[in-house]
Short mmCIF file of C-alpha atoms and ligand atoms in Angstrom, two decimals:
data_model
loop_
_atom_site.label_atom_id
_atom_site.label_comp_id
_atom_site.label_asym_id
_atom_site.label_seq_id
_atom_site.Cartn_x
_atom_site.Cartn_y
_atom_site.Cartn_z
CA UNK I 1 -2.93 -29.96 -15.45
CA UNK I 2 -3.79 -26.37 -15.37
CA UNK I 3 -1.12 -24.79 -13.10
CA UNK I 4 -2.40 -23.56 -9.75
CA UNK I 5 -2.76 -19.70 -8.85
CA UNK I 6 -0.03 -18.38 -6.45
CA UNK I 7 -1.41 -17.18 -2.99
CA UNK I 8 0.56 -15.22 -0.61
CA UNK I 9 0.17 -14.08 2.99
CA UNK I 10 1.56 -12.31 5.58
CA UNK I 11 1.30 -11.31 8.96
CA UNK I 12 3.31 -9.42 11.01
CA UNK I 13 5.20 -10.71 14.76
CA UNK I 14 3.51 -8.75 17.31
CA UNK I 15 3.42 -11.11 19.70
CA UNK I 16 0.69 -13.38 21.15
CA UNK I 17 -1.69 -14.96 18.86
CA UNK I 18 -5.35 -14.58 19.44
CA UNK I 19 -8.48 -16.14 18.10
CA UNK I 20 -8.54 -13.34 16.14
CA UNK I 21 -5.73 -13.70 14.19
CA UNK I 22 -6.59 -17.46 13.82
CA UNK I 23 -10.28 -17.19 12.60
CA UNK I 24 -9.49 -13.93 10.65
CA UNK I 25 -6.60 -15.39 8.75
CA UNK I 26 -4.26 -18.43 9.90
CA UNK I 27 -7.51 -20.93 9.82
CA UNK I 28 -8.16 -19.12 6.16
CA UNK I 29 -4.81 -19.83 5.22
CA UNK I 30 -4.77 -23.51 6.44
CA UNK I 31 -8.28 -24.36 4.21
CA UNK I 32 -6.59 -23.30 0.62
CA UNK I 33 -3.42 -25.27 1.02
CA UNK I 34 -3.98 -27.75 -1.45
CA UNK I 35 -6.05 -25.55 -4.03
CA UNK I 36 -3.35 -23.00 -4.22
CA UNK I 37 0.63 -22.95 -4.54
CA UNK I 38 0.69 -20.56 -1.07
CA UNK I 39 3.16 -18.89 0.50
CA UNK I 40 2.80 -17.76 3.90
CA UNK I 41 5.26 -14.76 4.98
CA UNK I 42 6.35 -13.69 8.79
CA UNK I 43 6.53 -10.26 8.09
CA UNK I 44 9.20 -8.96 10.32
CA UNK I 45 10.02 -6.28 8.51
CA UNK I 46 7.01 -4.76 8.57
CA UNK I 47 6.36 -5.17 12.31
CA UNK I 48 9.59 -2.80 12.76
CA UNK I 49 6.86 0.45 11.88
CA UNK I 50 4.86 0.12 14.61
CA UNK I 51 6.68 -2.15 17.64
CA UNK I 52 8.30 -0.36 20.20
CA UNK I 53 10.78 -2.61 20.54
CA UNK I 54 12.29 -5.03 18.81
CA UNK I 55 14.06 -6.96 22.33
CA UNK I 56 11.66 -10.47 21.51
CA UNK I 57 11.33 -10.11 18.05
CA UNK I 58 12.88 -13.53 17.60
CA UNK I 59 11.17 -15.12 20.04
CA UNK I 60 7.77 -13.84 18.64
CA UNK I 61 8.71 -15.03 15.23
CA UNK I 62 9.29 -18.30 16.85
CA UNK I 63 6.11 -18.55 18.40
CA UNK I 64 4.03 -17.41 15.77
CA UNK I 65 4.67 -19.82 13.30
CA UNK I 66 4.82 -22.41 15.64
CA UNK I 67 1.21 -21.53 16.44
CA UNK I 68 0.49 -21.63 12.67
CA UNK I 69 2.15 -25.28 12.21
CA UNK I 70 0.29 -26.06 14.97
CA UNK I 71 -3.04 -24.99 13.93
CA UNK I 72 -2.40 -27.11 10.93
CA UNK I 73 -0.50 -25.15 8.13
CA UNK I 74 1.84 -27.76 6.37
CA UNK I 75 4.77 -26.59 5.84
CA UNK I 76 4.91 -30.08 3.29
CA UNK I 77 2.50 -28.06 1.51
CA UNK I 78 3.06 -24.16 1.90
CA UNK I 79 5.89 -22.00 1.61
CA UNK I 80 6.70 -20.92 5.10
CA UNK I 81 9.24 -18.05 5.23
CA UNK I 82 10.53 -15.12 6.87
CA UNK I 83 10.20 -11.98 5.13
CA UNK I 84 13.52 -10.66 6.55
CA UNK I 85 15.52 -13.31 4.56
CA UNK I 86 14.09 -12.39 1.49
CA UNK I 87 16.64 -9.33 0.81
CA UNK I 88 15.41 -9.09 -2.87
CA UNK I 89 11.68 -7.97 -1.29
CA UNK I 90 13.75 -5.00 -0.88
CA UNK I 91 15.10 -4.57 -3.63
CA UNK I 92 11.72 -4.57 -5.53
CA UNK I 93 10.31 -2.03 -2.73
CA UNK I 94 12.34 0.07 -3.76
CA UNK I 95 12.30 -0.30 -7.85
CA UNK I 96 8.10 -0.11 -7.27
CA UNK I 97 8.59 2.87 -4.40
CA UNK I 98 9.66 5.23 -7.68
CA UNK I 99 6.11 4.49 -9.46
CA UNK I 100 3.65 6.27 -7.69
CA UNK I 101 3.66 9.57 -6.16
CA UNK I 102 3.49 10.56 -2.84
CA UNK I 103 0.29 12.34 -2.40
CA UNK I 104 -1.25 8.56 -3.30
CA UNK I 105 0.31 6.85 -0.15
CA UNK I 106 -0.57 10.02 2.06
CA UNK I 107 -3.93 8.85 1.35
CA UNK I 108 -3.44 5.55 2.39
CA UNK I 109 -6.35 5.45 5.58
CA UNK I 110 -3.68 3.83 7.25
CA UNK I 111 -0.77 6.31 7.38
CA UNK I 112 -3.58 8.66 8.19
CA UNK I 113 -5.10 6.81 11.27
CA UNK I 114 -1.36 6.66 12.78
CA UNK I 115 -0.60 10.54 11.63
CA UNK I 116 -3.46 11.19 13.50
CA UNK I 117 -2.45 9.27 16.33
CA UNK I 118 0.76 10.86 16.88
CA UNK I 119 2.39 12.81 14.07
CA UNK I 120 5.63 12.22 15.19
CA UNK I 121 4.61 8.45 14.21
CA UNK I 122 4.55 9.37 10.19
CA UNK I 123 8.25 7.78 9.44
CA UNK I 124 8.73 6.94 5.87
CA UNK I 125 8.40 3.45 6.72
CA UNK I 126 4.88 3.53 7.34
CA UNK I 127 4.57 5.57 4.42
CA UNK I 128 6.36 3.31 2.27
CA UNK I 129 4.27 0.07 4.08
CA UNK I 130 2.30 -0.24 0.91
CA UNK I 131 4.74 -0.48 -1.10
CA UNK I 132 6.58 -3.11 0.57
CA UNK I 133 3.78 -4.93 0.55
CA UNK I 134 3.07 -4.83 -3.07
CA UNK I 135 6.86 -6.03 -3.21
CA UNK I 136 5.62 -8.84 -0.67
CA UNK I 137 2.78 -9.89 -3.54
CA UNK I 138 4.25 -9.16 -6.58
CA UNK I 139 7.67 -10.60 -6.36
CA UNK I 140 6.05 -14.46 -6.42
CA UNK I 141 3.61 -13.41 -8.86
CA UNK I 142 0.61 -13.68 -6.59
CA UNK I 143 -2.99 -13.08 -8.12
CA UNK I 144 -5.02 -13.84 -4.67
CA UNK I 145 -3.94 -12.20 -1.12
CA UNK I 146 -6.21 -13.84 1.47
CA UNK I 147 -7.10 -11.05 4.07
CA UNK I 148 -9.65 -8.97 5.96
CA UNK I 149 -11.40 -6.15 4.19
CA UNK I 150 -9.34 -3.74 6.81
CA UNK I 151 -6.46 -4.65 3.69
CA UNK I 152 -8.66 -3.61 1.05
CA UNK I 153 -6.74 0.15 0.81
CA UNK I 154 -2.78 -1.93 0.63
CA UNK I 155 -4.18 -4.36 -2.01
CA UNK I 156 -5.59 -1.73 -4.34
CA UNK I 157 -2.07 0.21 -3.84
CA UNK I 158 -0.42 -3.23 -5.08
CA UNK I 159 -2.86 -3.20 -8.06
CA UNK I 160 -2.05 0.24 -8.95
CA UNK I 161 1.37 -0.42 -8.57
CA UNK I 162 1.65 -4.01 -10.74
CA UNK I 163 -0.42 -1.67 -13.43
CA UNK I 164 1.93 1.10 -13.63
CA UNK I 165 4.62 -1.65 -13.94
CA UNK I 166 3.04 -3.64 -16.36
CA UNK I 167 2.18 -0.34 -18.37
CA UNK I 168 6.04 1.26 -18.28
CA UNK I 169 7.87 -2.02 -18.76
CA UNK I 170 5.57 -4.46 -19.94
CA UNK I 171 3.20 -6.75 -18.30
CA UNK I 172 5.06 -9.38 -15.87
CA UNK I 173 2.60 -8.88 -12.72
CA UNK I 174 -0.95 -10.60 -12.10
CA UNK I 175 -3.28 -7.77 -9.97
CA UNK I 176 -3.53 -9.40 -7.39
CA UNK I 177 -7.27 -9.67 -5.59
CA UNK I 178 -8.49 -10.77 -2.11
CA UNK I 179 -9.09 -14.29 -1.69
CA UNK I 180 -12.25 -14.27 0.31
CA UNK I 181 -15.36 -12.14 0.32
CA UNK I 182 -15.99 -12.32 4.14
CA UNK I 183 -13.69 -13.29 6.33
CA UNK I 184 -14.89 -13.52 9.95
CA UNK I 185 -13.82 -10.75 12.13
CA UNK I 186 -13.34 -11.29 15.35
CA UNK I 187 -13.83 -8.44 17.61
CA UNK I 188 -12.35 -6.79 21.43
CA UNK I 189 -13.96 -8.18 24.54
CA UNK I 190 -13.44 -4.90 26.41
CA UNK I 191 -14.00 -3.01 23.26
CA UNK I 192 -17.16 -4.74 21.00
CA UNK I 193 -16.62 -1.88 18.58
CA UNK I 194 -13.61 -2.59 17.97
CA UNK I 195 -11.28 -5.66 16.18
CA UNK I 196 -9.54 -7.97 18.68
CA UNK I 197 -6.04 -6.51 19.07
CA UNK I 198 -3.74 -6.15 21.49
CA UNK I 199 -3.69 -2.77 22.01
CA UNK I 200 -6.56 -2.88 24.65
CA UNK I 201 -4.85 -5.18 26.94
CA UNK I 202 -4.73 -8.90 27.92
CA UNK I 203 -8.65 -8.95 28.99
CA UNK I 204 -9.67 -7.92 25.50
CA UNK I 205 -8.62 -11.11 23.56
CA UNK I 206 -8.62 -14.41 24.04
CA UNK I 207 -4.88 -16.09 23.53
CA UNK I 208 -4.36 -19.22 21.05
CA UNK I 209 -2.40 -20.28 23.72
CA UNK I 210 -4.62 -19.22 27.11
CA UNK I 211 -5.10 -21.76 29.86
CA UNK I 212 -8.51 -22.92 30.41
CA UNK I 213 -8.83 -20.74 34.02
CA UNK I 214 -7.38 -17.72 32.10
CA UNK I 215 -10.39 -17.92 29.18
CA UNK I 216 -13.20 -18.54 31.95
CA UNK I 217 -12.05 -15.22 33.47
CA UNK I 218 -11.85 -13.44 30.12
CA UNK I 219 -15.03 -14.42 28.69
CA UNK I 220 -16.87 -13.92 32.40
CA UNK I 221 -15.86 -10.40 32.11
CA UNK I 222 -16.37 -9.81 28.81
CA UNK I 223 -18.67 -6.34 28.27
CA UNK I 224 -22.48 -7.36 27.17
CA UNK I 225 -25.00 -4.78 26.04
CA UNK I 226 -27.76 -3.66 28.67
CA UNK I 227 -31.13 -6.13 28.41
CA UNK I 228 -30.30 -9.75 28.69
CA UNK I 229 -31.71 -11.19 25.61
CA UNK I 230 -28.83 -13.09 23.84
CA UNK I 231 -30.31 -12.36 20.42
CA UNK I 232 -28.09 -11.91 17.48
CA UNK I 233 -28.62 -7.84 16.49
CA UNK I 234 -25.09 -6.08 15.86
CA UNK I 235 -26.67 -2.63 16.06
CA UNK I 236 -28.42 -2.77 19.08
CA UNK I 237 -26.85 -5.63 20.56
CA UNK I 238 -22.89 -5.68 19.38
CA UNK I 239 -21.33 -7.19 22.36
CA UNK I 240 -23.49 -10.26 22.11
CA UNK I 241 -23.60 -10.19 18.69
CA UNK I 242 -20.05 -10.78 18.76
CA UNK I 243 -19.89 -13.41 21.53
CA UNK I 244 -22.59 -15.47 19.19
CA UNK I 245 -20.16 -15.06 16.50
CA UNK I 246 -17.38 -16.61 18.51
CA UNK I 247 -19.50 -19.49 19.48
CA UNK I 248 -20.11 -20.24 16.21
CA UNK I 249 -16.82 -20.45 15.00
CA UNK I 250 -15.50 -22.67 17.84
CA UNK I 251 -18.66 -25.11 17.94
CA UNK I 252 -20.01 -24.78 14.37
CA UNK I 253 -23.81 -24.47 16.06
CA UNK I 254 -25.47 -22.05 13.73
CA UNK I 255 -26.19 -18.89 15.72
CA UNK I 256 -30.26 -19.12 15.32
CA UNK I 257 -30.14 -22.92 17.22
CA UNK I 258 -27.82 -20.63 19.94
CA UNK I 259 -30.36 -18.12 20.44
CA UNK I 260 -33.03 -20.82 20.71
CA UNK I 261 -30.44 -23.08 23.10
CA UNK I 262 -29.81 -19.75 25.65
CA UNK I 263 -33.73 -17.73 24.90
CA UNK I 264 -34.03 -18.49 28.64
CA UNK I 265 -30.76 -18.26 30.21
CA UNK I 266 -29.04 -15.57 30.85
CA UNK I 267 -25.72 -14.20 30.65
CA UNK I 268 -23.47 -16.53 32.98
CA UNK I 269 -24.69 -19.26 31.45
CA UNK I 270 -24.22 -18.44 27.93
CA UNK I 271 -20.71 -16.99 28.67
CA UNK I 272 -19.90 -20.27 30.92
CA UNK I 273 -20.71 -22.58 28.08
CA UNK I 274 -19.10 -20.40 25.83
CA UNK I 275 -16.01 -20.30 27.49
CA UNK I 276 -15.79 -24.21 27.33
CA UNK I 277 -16.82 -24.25 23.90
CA UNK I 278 -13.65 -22.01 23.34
CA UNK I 279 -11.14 -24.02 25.72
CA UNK I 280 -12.21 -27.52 23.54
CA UNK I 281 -11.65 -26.07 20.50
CA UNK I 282 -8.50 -24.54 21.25
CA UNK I 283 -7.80 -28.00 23.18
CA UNK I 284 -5.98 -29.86 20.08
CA UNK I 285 -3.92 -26.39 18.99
CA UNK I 286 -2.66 -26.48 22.79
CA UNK I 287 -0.99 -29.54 22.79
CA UNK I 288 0.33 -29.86 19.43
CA UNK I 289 1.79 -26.48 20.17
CA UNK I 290 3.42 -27.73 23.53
CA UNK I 291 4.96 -30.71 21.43
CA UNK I 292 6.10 -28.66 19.13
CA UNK I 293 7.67 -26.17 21.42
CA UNK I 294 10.35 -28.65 22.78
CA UNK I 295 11.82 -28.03 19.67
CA UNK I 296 12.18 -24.86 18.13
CA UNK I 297 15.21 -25.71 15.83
CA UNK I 298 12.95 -27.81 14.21
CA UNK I 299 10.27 -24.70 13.90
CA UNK I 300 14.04 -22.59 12.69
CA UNK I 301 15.01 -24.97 9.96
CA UNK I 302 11.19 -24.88 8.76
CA UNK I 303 11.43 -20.85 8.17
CA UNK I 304 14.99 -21.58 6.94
CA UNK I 305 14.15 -24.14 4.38
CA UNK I 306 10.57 -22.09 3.08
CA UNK I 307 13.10 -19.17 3.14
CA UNK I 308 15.49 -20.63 0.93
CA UNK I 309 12.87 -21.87 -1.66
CA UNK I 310 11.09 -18.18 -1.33
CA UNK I 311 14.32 -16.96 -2.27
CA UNK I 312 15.06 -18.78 -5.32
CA UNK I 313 11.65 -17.67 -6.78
CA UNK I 314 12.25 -14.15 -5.67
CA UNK I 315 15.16 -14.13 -7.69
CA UNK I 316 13.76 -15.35 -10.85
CA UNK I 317 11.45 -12.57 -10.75
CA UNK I 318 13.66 -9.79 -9.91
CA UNK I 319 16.13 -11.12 -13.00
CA UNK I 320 12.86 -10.43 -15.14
CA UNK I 321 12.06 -7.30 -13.66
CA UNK I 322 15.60 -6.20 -14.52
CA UNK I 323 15.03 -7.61 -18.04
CA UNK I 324 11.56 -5.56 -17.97
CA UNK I 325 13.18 -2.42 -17.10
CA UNK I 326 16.39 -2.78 -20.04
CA UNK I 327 19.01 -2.60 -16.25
CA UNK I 328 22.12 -4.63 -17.15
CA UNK I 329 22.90 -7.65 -15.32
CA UNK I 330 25.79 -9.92 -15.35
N1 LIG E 1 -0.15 -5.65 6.32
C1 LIG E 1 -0.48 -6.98 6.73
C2 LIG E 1 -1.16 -6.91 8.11
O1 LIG E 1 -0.92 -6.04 8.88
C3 LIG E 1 0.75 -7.87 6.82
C4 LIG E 1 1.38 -8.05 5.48
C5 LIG E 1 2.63 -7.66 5.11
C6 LIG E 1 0.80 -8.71 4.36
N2 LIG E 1 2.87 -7.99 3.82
C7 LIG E 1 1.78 -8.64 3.32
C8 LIG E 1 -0.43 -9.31 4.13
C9 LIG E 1 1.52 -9.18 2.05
C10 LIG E 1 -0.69 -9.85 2.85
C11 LIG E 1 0.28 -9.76 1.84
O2 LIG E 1 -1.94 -7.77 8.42
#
């Protein structure tokens, strides 16, 4: 049997999930289990460049892959690990961190975006964020990365970097490619230019783990475009563009029999059967979440055991980079 190709995620433990994160990457995840050997990655270490604080970190870790287990990733399946436990992602970070120069990550979009922001922001950290990530990748060997084309710039810096690797000290590392060609985005209530996040506030998103009252108040408010046609047109009509797109994912009704279903209604209608739509798919994910929940050691040995079998592959690899690079080892 031809052996399967090695898929690895990650995604960092900002705090409350969102139907963004699901549809944009957790539900992604849960479809390729059984094509691919995955691992899936809390990456904690990341998340320490841009939270302010670090007080709930554990509890957000918590909650995030219970979410994910939830939602239906197996952890029978997939490798389910914390990123933090992983010392030797470190340790390749910083053997990769001394093959590319410095001027390339300064271009990294980015470490611009967050210069820009605030230019006291530009810690090395974020500069090296690439880098760990291409440790993240590499270090189990992964040729496919499933995420959003917003990753696009970080994969090509782990290409350039498995390259320059394979080219110094001979070839060990796959380049590793996106998984998916589109992968729904999901985008702000309050904001329909923008990507749900939760940088615009608690109005803007829609929570995995909302209660039905709390989603028919956030989808009621939820910014439409002037005219009250619900007709799919993400130029002139972006904010219900993007509602149609939601209602698509959570009923599976193609968005041409939607804009036949609502031609005649108008907004409060179409948002009111959205929201339901919403509340009964999220339905199942509620309650296995709340079952779950009553037990988070069980959710801690999880992340322990993927952790442990993480490690162990980790290790392999950085004994061959080692090798590669003529270090000794005992
Ligand atoms: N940068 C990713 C994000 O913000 C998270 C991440 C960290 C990641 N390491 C990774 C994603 C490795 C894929 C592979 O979403």
């Amino acid at each position: 049997m031809p052996q399967k190709e090695i898929v690895l995620s990650g995604m960092r433990p900002t705090g409350e999930q969102h139907i963004g994160n699901y549809f944009g990457a957790v539900r992604q995840w849960i479809s390729i289990q059984n094509q691919y050997k995955c691992y899936f990655m809390v990456a904690d270490l990341h998340s320490l460049t841009t939270l302010k604080t670090t007080k709930n970190i554990k509890e957000k870790t918590r909650e995030m892959v219970t979410t994910w287990i939830a939602a239906g990733l197996n952890p029978k399946k997939s490798t389910i690990f914390l990123q933090s436990a992983v010392p030797e992602h470190g340790e390749l970070s910083s053997i990769l961190a001394t093959l590319l120069p410095v001027s390339m990550l300064e271009l990294n979009p980015t470490y611009k975006e967050m210069v820009a922001e605030n230019p006291k922001a530009g810690s090395f950290g974020i500069l090296n964020y690439p880098v760990l990530q291409a440790a993240d990748i590499l270090i189990y060997k992964a040729s496919r990365v499933p995420i959003g084309k917003d990753q696009d710039p970080h994969l090509e810096i782990s290409r350039e970097i498995a390259r320059r690797f394979n080219h110094r000290f001979g070839k060990i590392f796959p380049e590793p490619q996106s998984l998916f060609d589109e992968v729904p985005k999901i985008y702000s209530l309050t904001h329909p230019q923008k990507k749900m996040s939760k940088s615009h506030g608690s109005d803007s998103y829609v929570a995995l783990l909302d209660s039905p009252d709390k989603i028919r108040s956030k989808i009621k408010r939820a910014v439409t475009d002037s005219g009250s046609a619900i007709k799919y047109d993400s130029i002139n009509k972006p904010a219900v563009s993007h509602l149609l797109d939601i209602f698509y994912l959570v009923s599976e009704t193609p968005i041409k029999k939607l804009e036949i279903k609502y031609k005649n209604s108008g907004y409060a209608e179409f948002k009111n059967d959205l929201a339901e739509a919403i509340i009964a798919h999220l339905a199942p994910i509620q309650k296995k979440y709340r079952e779950l929940a009553k037990n988070p050691k069980k959710i801690e040995k999880i992340l322990k055991e993927g952790s442990n079998k993480a490690r162990l592959k980790a290790q392999k690899t950085m004994a061959e980079v080692k090798s590669k690079i003529g270090l000794l080892q005992f």
